[in-house]
Each structure stands twice: as structure tokens, then as C-alpha cells.
Amino acid sequence: LDKDTLYKLIESYLLREGTDYGEQEVSIQSKVAQVNEQLKNGEAMVFFSELHESVTIISKNEFKGLQSEEHESQSF
């Protein structure tokens, strides 16, 4: 993805996640940098749903759960 597109995607993802109620306020730029680092090290990934025609960011564990659900639904 283009650098600007990725930034906008991460920013959109963070804004959908709701308000951070931590002890200290963290800037959106800092949060974007944290998510970007998670994408780089494989803890998170950009996920495109052809069915829903949407794109989001999910954790590696969420992705594994989706694969598990898909496998279970194909088993029946």
C-alpha cells in the first residue's frame, strides 16, 4: 500500500476502535506508529473482505480465529 493510504487506513481503524481510556492521553500519530509497527512485525495485518467489500486491520490471532471458523463451516 502507498504510505499515505496506509496511514489513512490505520487512522480510520483507530477512530473506529473508540476512545482510549488509559491513564495517559496518547496522540493519534503515536497510535498510528504503534499499529504500523505491529503490521511490520506481523502481529497485525491488513484484511480485505471480498464478501463485505471492506478493508480493516486485524491481529494475527483474530485472523487465526477467522480461519478456524471458516474451516469449521466447511466441515459440515
mmCIF file of C-alpha atoms in Angstrom:
data_model
loop_
_atom_site.group_PDB
_atom_site.id
_atom_site.type_symbol
_atom_site.label_atom_id
_atom_site.label_comp_id
_atom_site.label_asym_id
_atom_site.label_seq_id
_atom_site.Cartn_x
_atom_site.Cartn_y
_atom_site.Cartn_z
ATOM 1 C CA LEU A 1 0.000 0.000 0.000
ATOM 2 C CA ASP A 2 1.006 3.566 -0.597
ATOM 3 C CA LYS A 3 2.374 5.211 2.576
ATOM 4 C CA ASP A 4 -0.428 7.811 2.706
ATOM 5 C CA THR A 5 -3.117 5.189 2.053
ATOM 6 C CA LEU A 6 -1.770 3.008 4.843
ATOM 7 C CA TYR A 7 -1.705 5.981 7.232
ATOM 8 C CA LYS A 8 -5.356 6.779 6.417
ATOM 9 C CA LEU A 9 -6.330 3.111 6.849
ATOM 10 C CA ILE A 10 -4.641 2.903 10.250
ATOM 11 C CA GLU A 11 -6.147 6.230 11.327
ATOM 12 C CA SER A 12 -9.631 5.073 10.259
ATOM 13 C CA TYR A 13 -9.149 1.790 12.130
ATOM 14 C CA LEU A 14 -8.110 3.602 15.298
ATOM 15 C CA LEU A 15 -11.034 6.009 15.156
ATOM 16 C CA ARG A 16 -13.474 3.077 14.766
ATOM 17 C CA GLU A 17 -11.981 1.398 17.825
ATOM 18 C CA GLY A 18 -13.361 4.110 20.109
ATOM 19 C CA THR A 19 -11.891 6.246 22.826
ATOM 20 C CA ASP A 20 -8.773 5.230 24.690
ATOM 21 C CA TYR A 21 -9.419 5.341 28.429
ATOM 22 C CA GLY A 22 -5.828 4.782 29.521
ATOM 23 C CA GLU A 23 -4.167 6.761 32.272
ATOM 24 C CA GLN A 24 -2.302 8.959 29.794
ATOM 25 C CA GLU A 25 -3.559 10.546 26.596
ATOM 26 C CA VAL A 26 -1.741 9.185 23.524
ATOM 27 C CA SER A 27 -1.645 11.170 20.290
ATOM 28 C CA ILE A 28 -3.148 9.724 17.112
ATOM 29 C CA GLN A 29 0.303 9.918 15.487
ATOM 30 C CA SER A 30 1.755 7.772 18.266
ATOM 31 C CA LYS A 31 -1.073 5.252 17.944
ATOM 32 C CA VAL A 32 -0.592 5.114 14.164
ATOM 33 C CA ALA A 33 3.115 4.436 14.702
ATOM 34 C CA GLN A 34 2.284 1.608 17.130
ATOM 35 C CA VAL A 35 -0.137 -0.058 14.699
ATOM 36 C CA ASN A 36 2.319 0.431 11.837
ATOM 37 C CA GLU A 37 4.986 -1.356 13.899
ATOM 38 C CA GLN A 38 2.544 -4.223 14.600
ATOM 39 C CA LEU A 39 1.943 -4.524 10.856
ATOM 40 C CA LYS A 40 5.682 -4.572 10.158
ATOM 41 C CA ASN A 41 6.459 -7.272 12.719
ATOM 42 C CA GLY A 42 3.490 -9.474 11.777
ATOM 43 C CA GLU A 43 1.401 -9.008 14.928
ATOM 44 C CA ALA A 44 -1.337 -7.403 12.812
ATOM 45 C CA MET A 45 -2.341 -7.469 9.156
ATOM 46 C CA VAL A 46 -4.428 -5.602 6.627
ATOM 47 C CA PHE A 47 -7.514 -7.725 5.950
ATOM 48 C CA PHE A 48 -9.732 -7.368 2.883
ATOM 49 C CA SER A 49 -13.170 -8.969 2.936
ATOM 50 C CA GLU A 50 -14.380 -9.673 -0.571
ATOM 51 C CA LEU A 51 -17.775 -10.614 0.838
ATOM 52 C CA HIS A 52 -18.228 -7.279 2.650
ATOM 53 C CA GLU A 53 -16.081 -5.265 0.226
ATOM 54 C CA SER A 54 -14.233 -3.761 3.158
ATOM 55 C CA VAL A 55 -10.715 -3.464 4.470
ATOM 56 C CA THR A 56 -9.578 -3.319 8.082
ATOM 57 C CA ILE A 57 -6.694 -4.229 10.346
ATOM 58 C CA ILE A 58 -6.825 -7.364 12.455
ATOM 59 C CA SER A 59 -4.435 -9.086 14.822
ATOM 60 C CA LYS A 60 -2.726 -12.319 13.878
ATOM 61 C CA ASN A 61 -4.864 -14.099 16.499
ATOM 62 C CA GLU A 62 -8.096 -12.690 15.036
ATOM 63 C CA PHE A 63 -7.011 -13.954 11.616
ATOM 64 C CA LYS A 64 -6.332 -17.431 13.006
ATOM 65 C CA GLY A 65 -9.811 -17.383 14.569
ATOM 66 C CA LEU A 66 -11.368 -16.457 11.224
ATOM 67 C CA GLN A 67 -9.527 -19.302 9.525
ATOM 68 C CA SER A 68 -10.740 -21.675 12.228
ATOM 69 C CA GLU A 69 -14.363 -20.544 11.797
ATOM 70 C CA GLU A 70 -14.106 -20.912 8.021
ATOM 71 C CA HIS A 71 -12.672 -24.403 8.352
ATOM 72 C CA GLU A 72 -15.422 -25.438 10.780
ATOM 73 C CA SER A 73 -18.193 -24.119 8.494
ATOM 74 C CA GLN A 74 -16.748 -26.068 5.541
ATOM 75 C CA SER A 75 -16.648 -29.278 7.583
ATOM 76 C CA PHE A 76 -20.426 -29.633 7.769
#
